[in-house]
Each structure stands twice: as structure tokens, then as C-alpha cells.
Amino acid sequence: AKAHVQTKMLRQKEDENLPAEERTPEGIRTWLVDAISRGGEALFGQPDIDKPAHAKDQLQSRFVLKLMAYHLSATLGSVFTSEEGDHALPVGALSLAACAVERAFQWYRDDQPNGLPMKAFSRNYAGKCTGKWRDTAVQELIDRSHRFERLLSRARALVTAVAPPPLTSAAEGGPAMNNLYVRERSSSPPTALFYDHEQ
């Protein structure tokens, strides 16, 4: 998320089509403040900070979608589907992406200008934030699954990797293949063996 925000800031600084004041450090800071405001471009596909209730496509900003595309490309082919064709929605990934985008914008807005390093993305520093997104905006998308599917479709459009062939489960007529798996031969239960340092 941090890299995507930084890229946007650099592009804004170098974009000669923008007014000069929008390319200054103050102009970029104004953009950061507006983007992370309610209804802002950090999290909305169709932002509206003047009337946040009119903003549309929450969690479908370019920043969130790029993170979701990264997640989807990293997990291509790793999700089993049920016999009915159902698949689990990447609820955790979207919650993490929303939190990561929020933290990145807040860091560039507040801490980075003061020379403070960004804290690690960990349970201590991002757990509550991730849970907050899971319980609010992500839950709303779960409740309206067609919107979640639309978000995933938009994120998939940004994926550049080619999906591997899908794995089949035993329920689908065949075992899932795992080239590294070796079935251990059965044997009697071992007697207690001690490692050198335990004797």
C-alpha cells in the first residue's frame, strides 16, 4: 500500500498538467488529507469528500484493488471450490488491504513528514484496524455478495499472472496433486527417543 501511495505522490509531483500549487509538498499533503477523508479516493472508487454519503464503490479505490490483485495473483489456483461451485470470499485479504491503505495514507500524512518510521504491520499495530474494516465495510460487502463479486472482478482485471490449472479435490473425483507429498509407511508406535540435548 505504501508503495502505491508513494507512486501516486511522485506522479502528482511530476505531472505538468496539474496546477503548480497541486505539485508542491503542500499540494500533495492537501491531496493526502482529502484522499483519506470520509468518502475520499484512498478507499472509494467514486470518491466524494464534499458529500461522503454520495461516494460510491467503497473499498474499490485503485489502491485497494491493486492490493487485492496482488493477493489474488499470489493465491491463484490455491482455493478449492465446493461441488456446488461455491468458493470462499477473500474476506481477510480485503480487510487487510483496507487497513494497509488506511495506514499508508495516514503515515504519509502524519508521521513521514515528521521523520517517524512506519510501524510494522502486525497484530499490535494493525489488528484493531483490520478488525474494524472486517466488521464494517467488508461485512457490508459480504451481506451484498454481488458487490463483493464486482470488487473481485475489478481486482482480477489487474492480475497479470496466469492461473495454474485448478486442483481437484477427492469430492470432485480425484485427489489433489502435491508433488512434494510422500506417504509415510505405517509402523509400530516408536518408543520414546531422546534427542542428544534431552538425555
mmCIF file of N, CA and C in Angstrom, residues 68 89-99 133-134 138:
data_model
loop_
_atom_site.group_PDB
_atom_site.id
_atom_site.type_symbol
_atom_site.label_atom_id
_atom_site.label_comp_id
_atom_site.label_asym_id
_atom_site.label_seq_id
_atom_site.Cartn_x
_atom_site.Cartn_y
_atom_site.Cartn_z
ATOM 1 N N MET A 68 -5.596 -6.063 -3.632
ATOM 2 C CA MET A 68 -6.379 -7.281 -3.830
ATOM 3 C C MET A 68 -5.875 -8.053 -5.045
ATOM 4 N N LEU A 89 -15.128 -16.202 -0.059
ATOM 5 C CA LEU A 89 -14.711 -14.847 -0.416
ATOM 6 C C LEU A 89 -13.453 -14.502 0.381
ATOM 7 N N PRO A 90 -12.511 -13.777 -0.213
ATOM 8 C CA PRO A 90 -11.275 -13.418 0.500
ATOM 9 C C PRO A 90 -11.499 -12.262 1.477
ATOM 10 N N VAL A 91 -12.279 -12.560 2.497
ATOM 11 C CA VAL A 91 -12.669 -11.566 3.497
ATOM 12 C C VAL A 91 -11.451 -11.020 4.229
ATOM 13 N N GLY A 92 -10.580 -11.909 4.669
ATOM 14 C CA GLY A 92 -9.384 -11.482 5.395
ATOM 15 C C GLY A 92 -8.474 -10.628 4.543
ATOM 16 N N ALA A 93 -8.304 -11.022 3.289
ATOM 17 C CA ALA A 93 -7.430 -10.259 2.392
ATOM 18 C C ALA A 93 -7.964 -8.850 2.179
ATOM 19 N N LEU A 94 -9.278 -8.723 1.999
ATOM 20 C CA LEU A 94 -9.857 -7.396 1.786
ATOM 21 C C LEU A 94 -9.760 -6.553 3.055
ATOM 22 N N SER A 95 -9.975 -7.155 4.201
ATOM 23 C CA SER A 95 -9.855 -6.426 5.470
ATOM 24 C C SER A 95 -8.429 -5.926 5.667
ATOM 25 N N LEU A 96 -7.460 -6.791 5.383
ATOM 26 C CA LEU A 96 -6.050 -6.398 5.487
ATOM 27 C C LEU A 96 -5.707 -5.300 4.488
ATOM 28 N N ALA A 97 -6.227 -5.411 3.264
ATOM 29 C CA ALA A 97 -5.939 -4.403 2.238
ATOM 30 C C ALA A 97 -6.484 -3.039 2.648
ATOM 31 N N ALA A 98 -7.714 -3.013 3.154
ATOM 32 C CA ALA A 98 -8.309 -1.743 3.585
ATOM 33 C C ALA A 98 -7.485 -1.117 4.701
ATOM 34 N N CYS A 99 -7.086 -1.928 5.652
ATOM 35 C CA CYS A 99 -6.271 -1.427 6.762
ATOM 36 C C CYS A 99 -4.916 -0.935 6.260
ATOM 37 N N TRP A 133 -12.322 -2.817 9.824
ATOM 38 C CA TRP A 133 -12.754 -2.918 8.427
ATOM 39 C C TRP A 133 -13.564 -4.186 8.200
ATOM 40 N N ARG A 134 -13.163 -5.285 8.826
ATOM 41 C CA ARG A 134 -13.882 -6.555 8.663
ATOM 42 C C ARG A 134 -15.315 -6.420 9.160
ATOM 43 N N VAL A 138 -16.375 -4.422 5.027
ATOM 44 C CA VAL A 138 -16.254 -5.765 4.444
ATOM 45 C C VAL A 138 -17.507 -6.583 4.749
#
